[in-house]
Short mmCIF file of C-alpha atoms in Angstrom, two decimals:
data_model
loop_
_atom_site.label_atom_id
_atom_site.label_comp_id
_atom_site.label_asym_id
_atom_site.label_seq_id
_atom_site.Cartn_x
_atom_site.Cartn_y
_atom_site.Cartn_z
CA UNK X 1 0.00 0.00 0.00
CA UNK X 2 1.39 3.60 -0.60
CA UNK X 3 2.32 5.55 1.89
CA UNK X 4 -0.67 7.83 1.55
CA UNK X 5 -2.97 5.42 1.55
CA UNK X 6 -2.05 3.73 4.20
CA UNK X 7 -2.07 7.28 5.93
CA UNK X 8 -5.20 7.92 5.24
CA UNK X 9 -6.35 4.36 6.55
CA UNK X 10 -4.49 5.01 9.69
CA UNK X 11 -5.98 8.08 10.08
CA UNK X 12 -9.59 6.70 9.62
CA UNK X 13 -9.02 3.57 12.29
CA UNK X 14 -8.68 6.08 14.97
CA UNK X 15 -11.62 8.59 14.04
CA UNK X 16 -13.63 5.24 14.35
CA UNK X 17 -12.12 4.53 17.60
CA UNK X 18 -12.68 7.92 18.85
CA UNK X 19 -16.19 7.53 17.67
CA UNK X 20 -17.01 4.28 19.49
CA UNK X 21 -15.42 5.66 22.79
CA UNK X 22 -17.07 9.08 22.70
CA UNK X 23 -20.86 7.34 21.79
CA UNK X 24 -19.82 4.81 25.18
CA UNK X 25 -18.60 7.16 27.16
CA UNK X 26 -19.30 11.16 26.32
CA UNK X 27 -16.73 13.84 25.69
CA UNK X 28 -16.42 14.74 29.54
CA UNK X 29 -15.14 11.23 30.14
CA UNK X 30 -13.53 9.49 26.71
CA UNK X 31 -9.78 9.43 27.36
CA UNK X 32 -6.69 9.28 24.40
CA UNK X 33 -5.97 6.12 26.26
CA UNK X 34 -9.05 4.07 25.44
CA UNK X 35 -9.27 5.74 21.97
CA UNK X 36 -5.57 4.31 21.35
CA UNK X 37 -6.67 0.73 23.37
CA UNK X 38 -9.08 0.70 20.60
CA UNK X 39 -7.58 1.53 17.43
CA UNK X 40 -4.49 -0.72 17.93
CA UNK X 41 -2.59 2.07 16.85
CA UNK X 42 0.88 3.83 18.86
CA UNK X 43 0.94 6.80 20.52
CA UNK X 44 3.03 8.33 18.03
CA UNK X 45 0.93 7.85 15.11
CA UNK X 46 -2.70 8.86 17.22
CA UNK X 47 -0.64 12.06 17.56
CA UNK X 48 0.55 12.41 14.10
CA UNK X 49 -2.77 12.81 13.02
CA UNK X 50 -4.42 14.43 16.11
CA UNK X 51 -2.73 16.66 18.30
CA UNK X 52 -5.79 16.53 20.91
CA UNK X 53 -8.97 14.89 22.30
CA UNK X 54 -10.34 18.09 20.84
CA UNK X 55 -8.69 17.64 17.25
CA UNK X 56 -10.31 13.81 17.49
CA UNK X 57 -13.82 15.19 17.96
CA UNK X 58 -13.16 17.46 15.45
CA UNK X 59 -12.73 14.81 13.40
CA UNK X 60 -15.37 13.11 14.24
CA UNK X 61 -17.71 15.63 13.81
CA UNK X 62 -16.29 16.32 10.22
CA UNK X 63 -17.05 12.97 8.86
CA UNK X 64 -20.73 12.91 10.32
CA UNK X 65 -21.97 15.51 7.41
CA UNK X 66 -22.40 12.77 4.74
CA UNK X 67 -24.49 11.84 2.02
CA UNK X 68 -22.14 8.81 1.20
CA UNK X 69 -24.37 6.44 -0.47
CA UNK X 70 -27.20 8.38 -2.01
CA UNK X 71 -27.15 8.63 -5.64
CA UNK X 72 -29.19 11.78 -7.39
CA UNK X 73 -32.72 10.89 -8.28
CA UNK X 74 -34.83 12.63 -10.72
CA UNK X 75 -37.64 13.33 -7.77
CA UNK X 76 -35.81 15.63 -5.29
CA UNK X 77 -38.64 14.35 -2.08
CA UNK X 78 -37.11 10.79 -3.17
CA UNK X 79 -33.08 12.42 -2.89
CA UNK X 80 -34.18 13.33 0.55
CA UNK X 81 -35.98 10.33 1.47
CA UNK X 82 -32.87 8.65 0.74
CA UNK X 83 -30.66 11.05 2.54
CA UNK X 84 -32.58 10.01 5.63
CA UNK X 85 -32.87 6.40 5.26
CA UNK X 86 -29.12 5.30 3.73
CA UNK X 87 -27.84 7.45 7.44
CA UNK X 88 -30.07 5.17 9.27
CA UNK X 89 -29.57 2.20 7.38
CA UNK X 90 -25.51 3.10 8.27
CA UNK X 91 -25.96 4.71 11.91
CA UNK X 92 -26.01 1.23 13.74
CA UNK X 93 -22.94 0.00 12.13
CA UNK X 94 -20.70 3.14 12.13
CA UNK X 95 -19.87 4.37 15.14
CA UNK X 96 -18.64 7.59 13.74
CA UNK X 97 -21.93 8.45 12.95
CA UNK X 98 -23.77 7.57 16.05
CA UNK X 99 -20.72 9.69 17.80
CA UNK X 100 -21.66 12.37 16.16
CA UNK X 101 -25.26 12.69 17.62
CA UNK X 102 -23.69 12.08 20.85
CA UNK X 103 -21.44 14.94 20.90
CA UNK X 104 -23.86 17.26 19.20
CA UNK X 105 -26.31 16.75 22.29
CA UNK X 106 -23.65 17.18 25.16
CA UNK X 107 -23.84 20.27 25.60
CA UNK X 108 -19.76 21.38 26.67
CA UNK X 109 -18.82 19.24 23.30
CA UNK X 110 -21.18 21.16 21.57
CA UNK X 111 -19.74 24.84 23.82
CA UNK X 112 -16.46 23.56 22.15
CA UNK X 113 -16.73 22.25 18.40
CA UNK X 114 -20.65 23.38 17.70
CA UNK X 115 -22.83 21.04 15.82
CA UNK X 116 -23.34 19.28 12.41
CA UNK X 117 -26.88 19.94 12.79
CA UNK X 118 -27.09 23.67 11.07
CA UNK X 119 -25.36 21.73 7.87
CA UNK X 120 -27.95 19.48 7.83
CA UNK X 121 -30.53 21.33 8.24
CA UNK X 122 -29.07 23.86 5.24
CA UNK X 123 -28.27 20.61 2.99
CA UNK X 124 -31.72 19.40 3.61
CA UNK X 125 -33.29 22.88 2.49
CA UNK X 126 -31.76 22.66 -0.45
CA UNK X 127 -33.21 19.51 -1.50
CA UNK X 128 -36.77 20.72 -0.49
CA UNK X 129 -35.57 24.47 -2.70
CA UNK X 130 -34.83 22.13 -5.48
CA UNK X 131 -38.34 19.83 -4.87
CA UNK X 132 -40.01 22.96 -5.12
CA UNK X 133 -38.88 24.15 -8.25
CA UNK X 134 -39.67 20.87 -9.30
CA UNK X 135 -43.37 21.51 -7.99
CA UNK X 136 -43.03 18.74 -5.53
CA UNK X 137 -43.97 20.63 -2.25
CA UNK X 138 -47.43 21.86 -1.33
CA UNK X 139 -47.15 25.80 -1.79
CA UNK X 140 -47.53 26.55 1.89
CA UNK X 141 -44.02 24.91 2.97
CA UNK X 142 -41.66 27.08 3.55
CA UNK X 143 -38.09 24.91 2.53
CA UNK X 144 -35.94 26.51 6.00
CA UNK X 145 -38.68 25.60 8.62
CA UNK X 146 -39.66 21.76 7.51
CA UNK X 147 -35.95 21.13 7.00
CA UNK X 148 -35.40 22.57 10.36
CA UNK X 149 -38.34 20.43 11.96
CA UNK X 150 -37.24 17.42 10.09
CA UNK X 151 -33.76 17.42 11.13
CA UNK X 152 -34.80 17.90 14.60
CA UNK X 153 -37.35 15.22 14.27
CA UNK X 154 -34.58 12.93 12.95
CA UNK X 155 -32.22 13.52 15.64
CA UNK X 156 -35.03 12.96 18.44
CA UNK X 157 -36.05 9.45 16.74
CA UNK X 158 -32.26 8.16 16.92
CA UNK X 159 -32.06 9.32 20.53
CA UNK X 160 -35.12 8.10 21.80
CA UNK X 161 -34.49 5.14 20.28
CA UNK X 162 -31.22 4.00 21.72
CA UNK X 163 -33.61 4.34 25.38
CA UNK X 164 -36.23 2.24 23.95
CA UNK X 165 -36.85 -1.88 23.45
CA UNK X 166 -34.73 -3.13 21.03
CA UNK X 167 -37.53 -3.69 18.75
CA UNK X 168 -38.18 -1.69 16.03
CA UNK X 169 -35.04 -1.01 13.82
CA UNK X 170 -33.85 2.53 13.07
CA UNK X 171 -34.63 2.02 9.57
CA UNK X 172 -37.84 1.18 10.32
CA UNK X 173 -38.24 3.92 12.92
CA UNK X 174 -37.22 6.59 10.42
CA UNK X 175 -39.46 5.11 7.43
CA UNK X 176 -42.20 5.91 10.01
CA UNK X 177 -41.34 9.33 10.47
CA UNK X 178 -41.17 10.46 6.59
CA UNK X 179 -45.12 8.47 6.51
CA UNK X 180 -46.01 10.79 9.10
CA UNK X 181 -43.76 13.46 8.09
CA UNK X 182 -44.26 13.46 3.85
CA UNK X 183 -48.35 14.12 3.88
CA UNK X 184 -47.46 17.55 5.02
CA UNK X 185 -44.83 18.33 2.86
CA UNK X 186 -45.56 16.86 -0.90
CA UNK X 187 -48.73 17.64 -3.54
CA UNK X 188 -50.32 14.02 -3.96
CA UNK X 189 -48.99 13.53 -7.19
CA UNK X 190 -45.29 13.29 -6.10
CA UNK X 191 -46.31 11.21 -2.60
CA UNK X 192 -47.56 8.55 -4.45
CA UNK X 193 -43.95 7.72 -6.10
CA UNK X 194 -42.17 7.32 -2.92
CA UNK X 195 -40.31 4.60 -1.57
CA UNK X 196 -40.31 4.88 1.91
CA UNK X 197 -40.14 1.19 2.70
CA UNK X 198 -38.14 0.64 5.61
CA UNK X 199 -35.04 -1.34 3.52
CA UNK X 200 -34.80 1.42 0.96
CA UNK X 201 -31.89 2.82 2.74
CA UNK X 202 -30.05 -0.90 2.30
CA UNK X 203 -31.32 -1.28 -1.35
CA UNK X 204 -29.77 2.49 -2.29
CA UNK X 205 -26.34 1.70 -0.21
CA UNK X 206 -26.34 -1.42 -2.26
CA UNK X 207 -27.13 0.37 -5.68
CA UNK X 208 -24.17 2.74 -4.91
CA UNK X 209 -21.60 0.39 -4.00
CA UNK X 210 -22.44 -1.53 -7.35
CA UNK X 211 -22.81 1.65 -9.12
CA UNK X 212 -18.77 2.27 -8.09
CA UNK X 213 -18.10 -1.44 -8.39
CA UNK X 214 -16.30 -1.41 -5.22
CA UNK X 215 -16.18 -2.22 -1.74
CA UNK X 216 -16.47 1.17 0.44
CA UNK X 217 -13.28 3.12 -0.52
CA UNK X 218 -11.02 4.42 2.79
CA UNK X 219 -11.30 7.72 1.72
CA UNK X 220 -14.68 8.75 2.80
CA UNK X 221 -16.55 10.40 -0.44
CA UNK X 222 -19.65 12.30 -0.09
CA UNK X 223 -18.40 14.60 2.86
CA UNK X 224 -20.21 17.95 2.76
CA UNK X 225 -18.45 21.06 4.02
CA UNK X 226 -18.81 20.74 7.94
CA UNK X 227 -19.85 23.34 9.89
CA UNK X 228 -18.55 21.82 13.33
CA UNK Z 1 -45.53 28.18 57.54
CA UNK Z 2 -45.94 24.54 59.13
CA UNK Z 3 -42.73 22.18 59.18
CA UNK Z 4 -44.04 19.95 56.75
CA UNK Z 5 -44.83 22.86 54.30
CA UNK Z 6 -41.34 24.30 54.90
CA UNK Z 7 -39.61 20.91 54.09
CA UNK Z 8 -41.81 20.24 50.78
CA UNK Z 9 -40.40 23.98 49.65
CA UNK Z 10 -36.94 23.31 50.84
CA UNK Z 11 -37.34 19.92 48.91
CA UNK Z 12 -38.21 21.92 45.91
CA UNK Z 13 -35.83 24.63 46.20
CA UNK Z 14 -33.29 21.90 46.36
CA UNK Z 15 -34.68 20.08 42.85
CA UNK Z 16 -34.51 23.11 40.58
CA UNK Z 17 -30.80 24.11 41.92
CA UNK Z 18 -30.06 19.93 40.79
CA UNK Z 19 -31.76 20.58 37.90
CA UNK Z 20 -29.97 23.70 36.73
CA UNK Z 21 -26.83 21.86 37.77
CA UNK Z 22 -27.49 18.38 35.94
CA UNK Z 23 -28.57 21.05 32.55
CA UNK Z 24 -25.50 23.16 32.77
CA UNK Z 25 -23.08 20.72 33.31
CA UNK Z 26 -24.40 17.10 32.46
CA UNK Z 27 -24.22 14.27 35.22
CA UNK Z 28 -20.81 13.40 35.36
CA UNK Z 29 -19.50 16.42 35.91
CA UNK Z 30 -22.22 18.00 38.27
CA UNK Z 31 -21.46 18.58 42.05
CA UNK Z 32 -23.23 18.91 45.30
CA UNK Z 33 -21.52 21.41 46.15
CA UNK Z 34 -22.78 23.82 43.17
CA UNK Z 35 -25.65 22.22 43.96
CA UNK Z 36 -25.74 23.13 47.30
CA UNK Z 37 -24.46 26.74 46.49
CA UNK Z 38 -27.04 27.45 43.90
CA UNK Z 39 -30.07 26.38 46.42
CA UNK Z 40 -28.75 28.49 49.72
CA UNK Z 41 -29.53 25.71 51.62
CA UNK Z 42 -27.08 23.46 54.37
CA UNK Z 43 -25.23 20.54 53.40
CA UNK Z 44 -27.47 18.67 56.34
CA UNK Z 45 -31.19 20.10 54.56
CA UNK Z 46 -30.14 18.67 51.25
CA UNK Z 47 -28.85 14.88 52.76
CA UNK Z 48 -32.26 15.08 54.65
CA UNK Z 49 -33.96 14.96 51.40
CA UNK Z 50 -31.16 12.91 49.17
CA UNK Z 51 -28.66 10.75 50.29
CA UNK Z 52 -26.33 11.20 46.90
CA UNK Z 53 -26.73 12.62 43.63
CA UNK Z 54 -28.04 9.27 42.04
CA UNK Z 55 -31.10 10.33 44.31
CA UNK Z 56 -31.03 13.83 43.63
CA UNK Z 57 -30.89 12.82 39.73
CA UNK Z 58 -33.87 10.74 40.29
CA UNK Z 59 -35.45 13.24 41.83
CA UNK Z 60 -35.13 15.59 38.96
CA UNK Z 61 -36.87 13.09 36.53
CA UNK Z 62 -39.74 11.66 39.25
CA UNK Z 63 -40.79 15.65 38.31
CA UNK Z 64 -40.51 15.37 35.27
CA UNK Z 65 -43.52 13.67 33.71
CA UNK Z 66 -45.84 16.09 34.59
CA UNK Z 67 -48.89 17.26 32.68
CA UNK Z 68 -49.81 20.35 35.31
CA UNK Z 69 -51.71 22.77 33.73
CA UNK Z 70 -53.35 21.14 31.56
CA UNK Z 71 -57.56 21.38 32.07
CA UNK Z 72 -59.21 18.20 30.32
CA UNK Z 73 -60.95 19.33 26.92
CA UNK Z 74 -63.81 17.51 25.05
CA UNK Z 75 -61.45 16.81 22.20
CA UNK Z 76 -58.50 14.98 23.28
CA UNK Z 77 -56.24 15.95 20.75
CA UNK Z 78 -56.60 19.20 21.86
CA UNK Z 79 -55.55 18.04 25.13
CA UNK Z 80 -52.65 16.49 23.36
CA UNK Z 81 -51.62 19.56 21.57
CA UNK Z 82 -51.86 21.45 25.29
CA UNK Z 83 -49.76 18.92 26.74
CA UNK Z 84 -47.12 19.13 24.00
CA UNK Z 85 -47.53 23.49 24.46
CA UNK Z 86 -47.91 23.63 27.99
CA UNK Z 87 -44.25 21.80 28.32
CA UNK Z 88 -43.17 23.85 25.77
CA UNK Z 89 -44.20 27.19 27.38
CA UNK Z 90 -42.91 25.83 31.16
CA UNK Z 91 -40.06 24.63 30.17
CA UNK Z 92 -37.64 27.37 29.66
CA UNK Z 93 -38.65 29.02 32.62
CA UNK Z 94 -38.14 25.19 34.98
CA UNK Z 95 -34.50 24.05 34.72
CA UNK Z 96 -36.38 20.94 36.57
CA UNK Z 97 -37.93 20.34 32.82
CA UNK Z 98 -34.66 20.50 30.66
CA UNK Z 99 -32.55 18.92 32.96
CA UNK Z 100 -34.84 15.83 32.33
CA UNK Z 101 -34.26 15.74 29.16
CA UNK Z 102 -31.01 16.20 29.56
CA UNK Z 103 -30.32 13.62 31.60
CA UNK Z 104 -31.96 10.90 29.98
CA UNK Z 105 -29.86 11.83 26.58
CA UNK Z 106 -27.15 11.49 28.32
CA UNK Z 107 -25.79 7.54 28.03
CA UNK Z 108 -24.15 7.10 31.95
CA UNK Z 109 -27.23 8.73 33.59
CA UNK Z 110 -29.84 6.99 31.21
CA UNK Z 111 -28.04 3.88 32.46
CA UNK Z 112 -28.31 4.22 36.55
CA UNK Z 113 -31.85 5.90 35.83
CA UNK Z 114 -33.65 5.26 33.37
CA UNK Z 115 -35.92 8.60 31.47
CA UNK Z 116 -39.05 9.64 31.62
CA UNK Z 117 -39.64 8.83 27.92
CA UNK Z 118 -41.53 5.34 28.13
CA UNK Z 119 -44.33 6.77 30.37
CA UNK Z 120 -44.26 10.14 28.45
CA UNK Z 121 -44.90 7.36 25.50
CA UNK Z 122 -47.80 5.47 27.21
CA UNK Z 123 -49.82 9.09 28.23
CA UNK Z 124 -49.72 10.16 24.52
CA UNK Z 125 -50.68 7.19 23.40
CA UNK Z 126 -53.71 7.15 25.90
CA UNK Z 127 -55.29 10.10 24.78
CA UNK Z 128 -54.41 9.31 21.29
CA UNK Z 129 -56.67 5.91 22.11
CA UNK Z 130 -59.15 8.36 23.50
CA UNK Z 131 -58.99 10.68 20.23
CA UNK Z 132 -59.96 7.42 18.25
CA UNK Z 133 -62.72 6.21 20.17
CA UNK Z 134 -64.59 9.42 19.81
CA UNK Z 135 -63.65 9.52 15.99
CA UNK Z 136 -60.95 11.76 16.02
CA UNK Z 137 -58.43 9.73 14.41
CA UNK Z 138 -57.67 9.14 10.95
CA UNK Z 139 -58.25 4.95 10.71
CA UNK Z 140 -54.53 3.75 9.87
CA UNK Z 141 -53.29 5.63 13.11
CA UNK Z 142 -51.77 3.30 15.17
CA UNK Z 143 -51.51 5.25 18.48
CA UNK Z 144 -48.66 3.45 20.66
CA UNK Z 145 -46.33 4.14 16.87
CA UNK Z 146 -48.08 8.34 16.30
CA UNK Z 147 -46.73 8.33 19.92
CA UNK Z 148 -43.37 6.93 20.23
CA UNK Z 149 -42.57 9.50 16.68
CA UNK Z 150 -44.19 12.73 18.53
CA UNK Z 151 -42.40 12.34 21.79
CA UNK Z 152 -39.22 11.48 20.26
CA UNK Z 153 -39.83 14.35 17.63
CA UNK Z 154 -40.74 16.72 20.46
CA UNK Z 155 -37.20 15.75 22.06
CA UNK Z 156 -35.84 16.39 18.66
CA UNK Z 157 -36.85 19.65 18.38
CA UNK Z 158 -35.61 20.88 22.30
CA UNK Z 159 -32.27 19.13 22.00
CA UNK Z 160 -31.78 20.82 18.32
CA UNK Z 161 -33.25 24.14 19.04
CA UNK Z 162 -30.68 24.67 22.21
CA UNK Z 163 -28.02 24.57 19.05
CA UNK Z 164 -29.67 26.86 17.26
CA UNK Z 165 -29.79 30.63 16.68
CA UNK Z 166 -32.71 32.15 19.46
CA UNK Z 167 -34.27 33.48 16.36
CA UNK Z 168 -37.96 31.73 17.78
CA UNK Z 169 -39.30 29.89 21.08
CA UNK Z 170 -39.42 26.47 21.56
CA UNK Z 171 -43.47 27.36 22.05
CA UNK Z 172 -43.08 28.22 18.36
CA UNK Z 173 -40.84 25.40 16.99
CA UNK Z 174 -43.28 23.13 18.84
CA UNK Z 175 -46.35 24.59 17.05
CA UNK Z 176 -44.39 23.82 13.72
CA UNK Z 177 -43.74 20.03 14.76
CA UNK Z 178 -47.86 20.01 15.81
CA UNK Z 179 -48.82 21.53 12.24
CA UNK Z 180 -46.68 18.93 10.39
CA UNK Z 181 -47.84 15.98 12.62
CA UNK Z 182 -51.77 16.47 13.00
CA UNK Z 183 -53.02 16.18 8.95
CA UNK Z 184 -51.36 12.63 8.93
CA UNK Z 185 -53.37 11.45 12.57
CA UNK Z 186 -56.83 13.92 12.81
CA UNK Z 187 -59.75 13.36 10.59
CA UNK Z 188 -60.28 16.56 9.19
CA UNK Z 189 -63.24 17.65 10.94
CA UNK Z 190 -61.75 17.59 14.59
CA UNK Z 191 -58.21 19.11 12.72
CA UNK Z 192 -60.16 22.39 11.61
CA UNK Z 193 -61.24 23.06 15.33
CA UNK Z 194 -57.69 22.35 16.53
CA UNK Z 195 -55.98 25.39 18.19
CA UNK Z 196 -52.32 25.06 17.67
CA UNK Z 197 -51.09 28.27 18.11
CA UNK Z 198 -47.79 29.45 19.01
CA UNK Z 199 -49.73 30.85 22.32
CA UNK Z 200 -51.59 28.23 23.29
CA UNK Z 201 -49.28 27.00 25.72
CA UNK Z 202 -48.87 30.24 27.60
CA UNK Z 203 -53.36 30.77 27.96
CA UNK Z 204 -53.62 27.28 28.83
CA UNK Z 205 -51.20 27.42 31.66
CA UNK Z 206 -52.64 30.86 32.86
CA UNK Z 207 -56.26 29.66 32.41
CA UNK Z 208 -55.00 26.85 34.67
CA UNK Z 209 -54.10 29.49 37.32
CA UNK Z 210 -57.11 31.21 37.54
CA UNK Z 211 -59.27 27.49 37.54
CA UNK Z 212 -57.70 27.27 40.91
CA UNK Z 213 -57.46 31.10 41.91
CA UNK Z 214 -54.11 31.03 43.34
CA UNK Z 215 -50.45 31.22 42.31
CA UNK Z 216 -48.49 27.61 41.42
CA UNK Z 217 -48.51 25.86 44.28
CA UNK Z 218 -44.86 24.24 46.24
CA UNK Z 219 -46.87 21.13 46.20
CA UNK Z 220 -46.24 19.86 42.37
CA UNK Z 221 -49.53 18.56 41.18
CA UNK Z 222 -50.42 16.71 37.91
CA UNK Z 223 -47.21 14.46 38.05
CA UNK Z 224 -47.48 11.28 36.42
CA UNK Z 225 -46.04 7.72 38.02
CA UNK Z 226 -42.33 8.15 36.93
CA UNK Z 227 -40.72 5.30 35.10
CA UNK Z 228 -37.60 6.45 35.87
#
């Protein structure tokens, strides 16, 4: 492996580390000792990349703003439909993700690094801009406000969630929300088109891996700008 | 004032200061002694009521499923909607309120304690049952699932909105989330006499006063049986 690469690989082993150990244990209490315990890696090269437990949530933050996965789709409701379902088809497998929410909410992370909830929110508004030109969206719905409610709503179902019986998927728990969520949002016309079957977030990961031909590269692709 | 009045205040002077303390600064990191300097009170008044924090903490959430204020209405989702606006427009004024929530987001406190979420859950869902024998609900509505999504969309939206620019009250966000939600659960007759306005919250909890002619009393009525 080049040098780069195997960087770059490096680099990613310990963001996933850092992610498990601040989604177990919280910002307050996560330690560079665990986070190394974890990623197998040495001191030396934890530090190489990351200078700080701060740097490391950094890090962790940046990678949470993703669309990795979703391909573009001729109905812009659909795009966002699969936005929402490929992250919670890959939430309960990537700890990085998960991480994420878990710093967002705690609130001295979120004093020191700030969110990746304001990019979401803006990413999602564009979608619902673009549905709109489109004529997608009932006339009434103002793009900023359901993005900002649905984001919100999101966030809430994953947290909740992790509290509640292990019964119900995420997946599944997330299809529910856009049922509830879509009648408010999209003219008939384009509501009757969606998938919002819990396994569409599987079926589009799928699609795009075979789309690339590939196994999921190191390098993480489909990284918006973060805000964190 | 009688002892036993004196020690339910002092109990309750002793709450909020937790509270503000378990918001502030999350559960790991929270003190008795800021708690103890924030209510004014001696070291031996608070280990008369609590024995540790753990108790304190579960003292904080035994509050926290409360439905005070809210006067039973003919429709019952209008008495959902007040429930939803009522804890909307108490709780940034009752640190008691958001340190709930705060506490049962967070992983290590959610663990020793439980939240209040699961009996928040099963009230809903009540008056959503309620709602559908008298014909209020649309006939797919499953009320135990419209539930579980609004409480943990409600959540959502006062974990997010802390993040957030103070451009607009939680009392407002919340009347968003209620204006999405209701035209996929109410049968459109009961949603056209629905009052989900931003003030609802605010006349329903004053109305409430001046039912029982006097100012809120120490005594904390309307609390639920906590499942913390």
């Amino acid at each position: 492996m080049a040098k780069q690469a195997r960087a770059i690989q490096t680099r990613r082993v310990i963001l996933e580390a850092a992610g498990a150990v601040f989604d177990e244990f919280g910002y307050e209490s996560a330690t560079i000792a665990e986070i190394l315990s974890r990623a197998g890696v040495t001191k030396g090269a934890l530090y190489f990349h990351f200078a700080s437990k701060e740097e490391l949530a950094r890090g962790v933050l940046g990678e949470a703003l993703t669309t990795e996965g979703v391909l573009p789709q001729e109905s812009k409701l659909q795009e966002w439909v699969d936005v929402g379902m490929v992250l919670a088809h890959r939430l309960p497998a990537e700890p990085l993700l998960s991480a994420s929410i878990r710093l967002s909410a705690d609130r001295k992370a979120r004093d020191l690094f700030g969110t990746s909830w304001t990019g979401w929110i803006d990413y999602i508004a564009g979608l619902l801009v673009a549905a709109k030109e489109q004529g997608e969206l009932l006339p009434h719905v103002d793009p900023h406000q359901a993005a900002t409610l649905f984001v919100s709503s999101w966030t809430g179902v994953e947290i909740v969630a992790t509290s509640l019986e292990n019964d119900q998927t995420l997946e599944a728990r997330i299809a529910v929300l856009y049922d509830y969520f879509l009648p408010s949002v999209a003219v008939p016309g384009a509501l009757r088109r969606l998938d919002t079957a819990p396994d569409r977030g599987g079926r589009v990961w799928q699609a795009h891996h075979e789309h690339y031909g590939q196994e999921r590269a190191a390098e993480p692709d489909g990284v918006l700008s973060s805000r964190a």
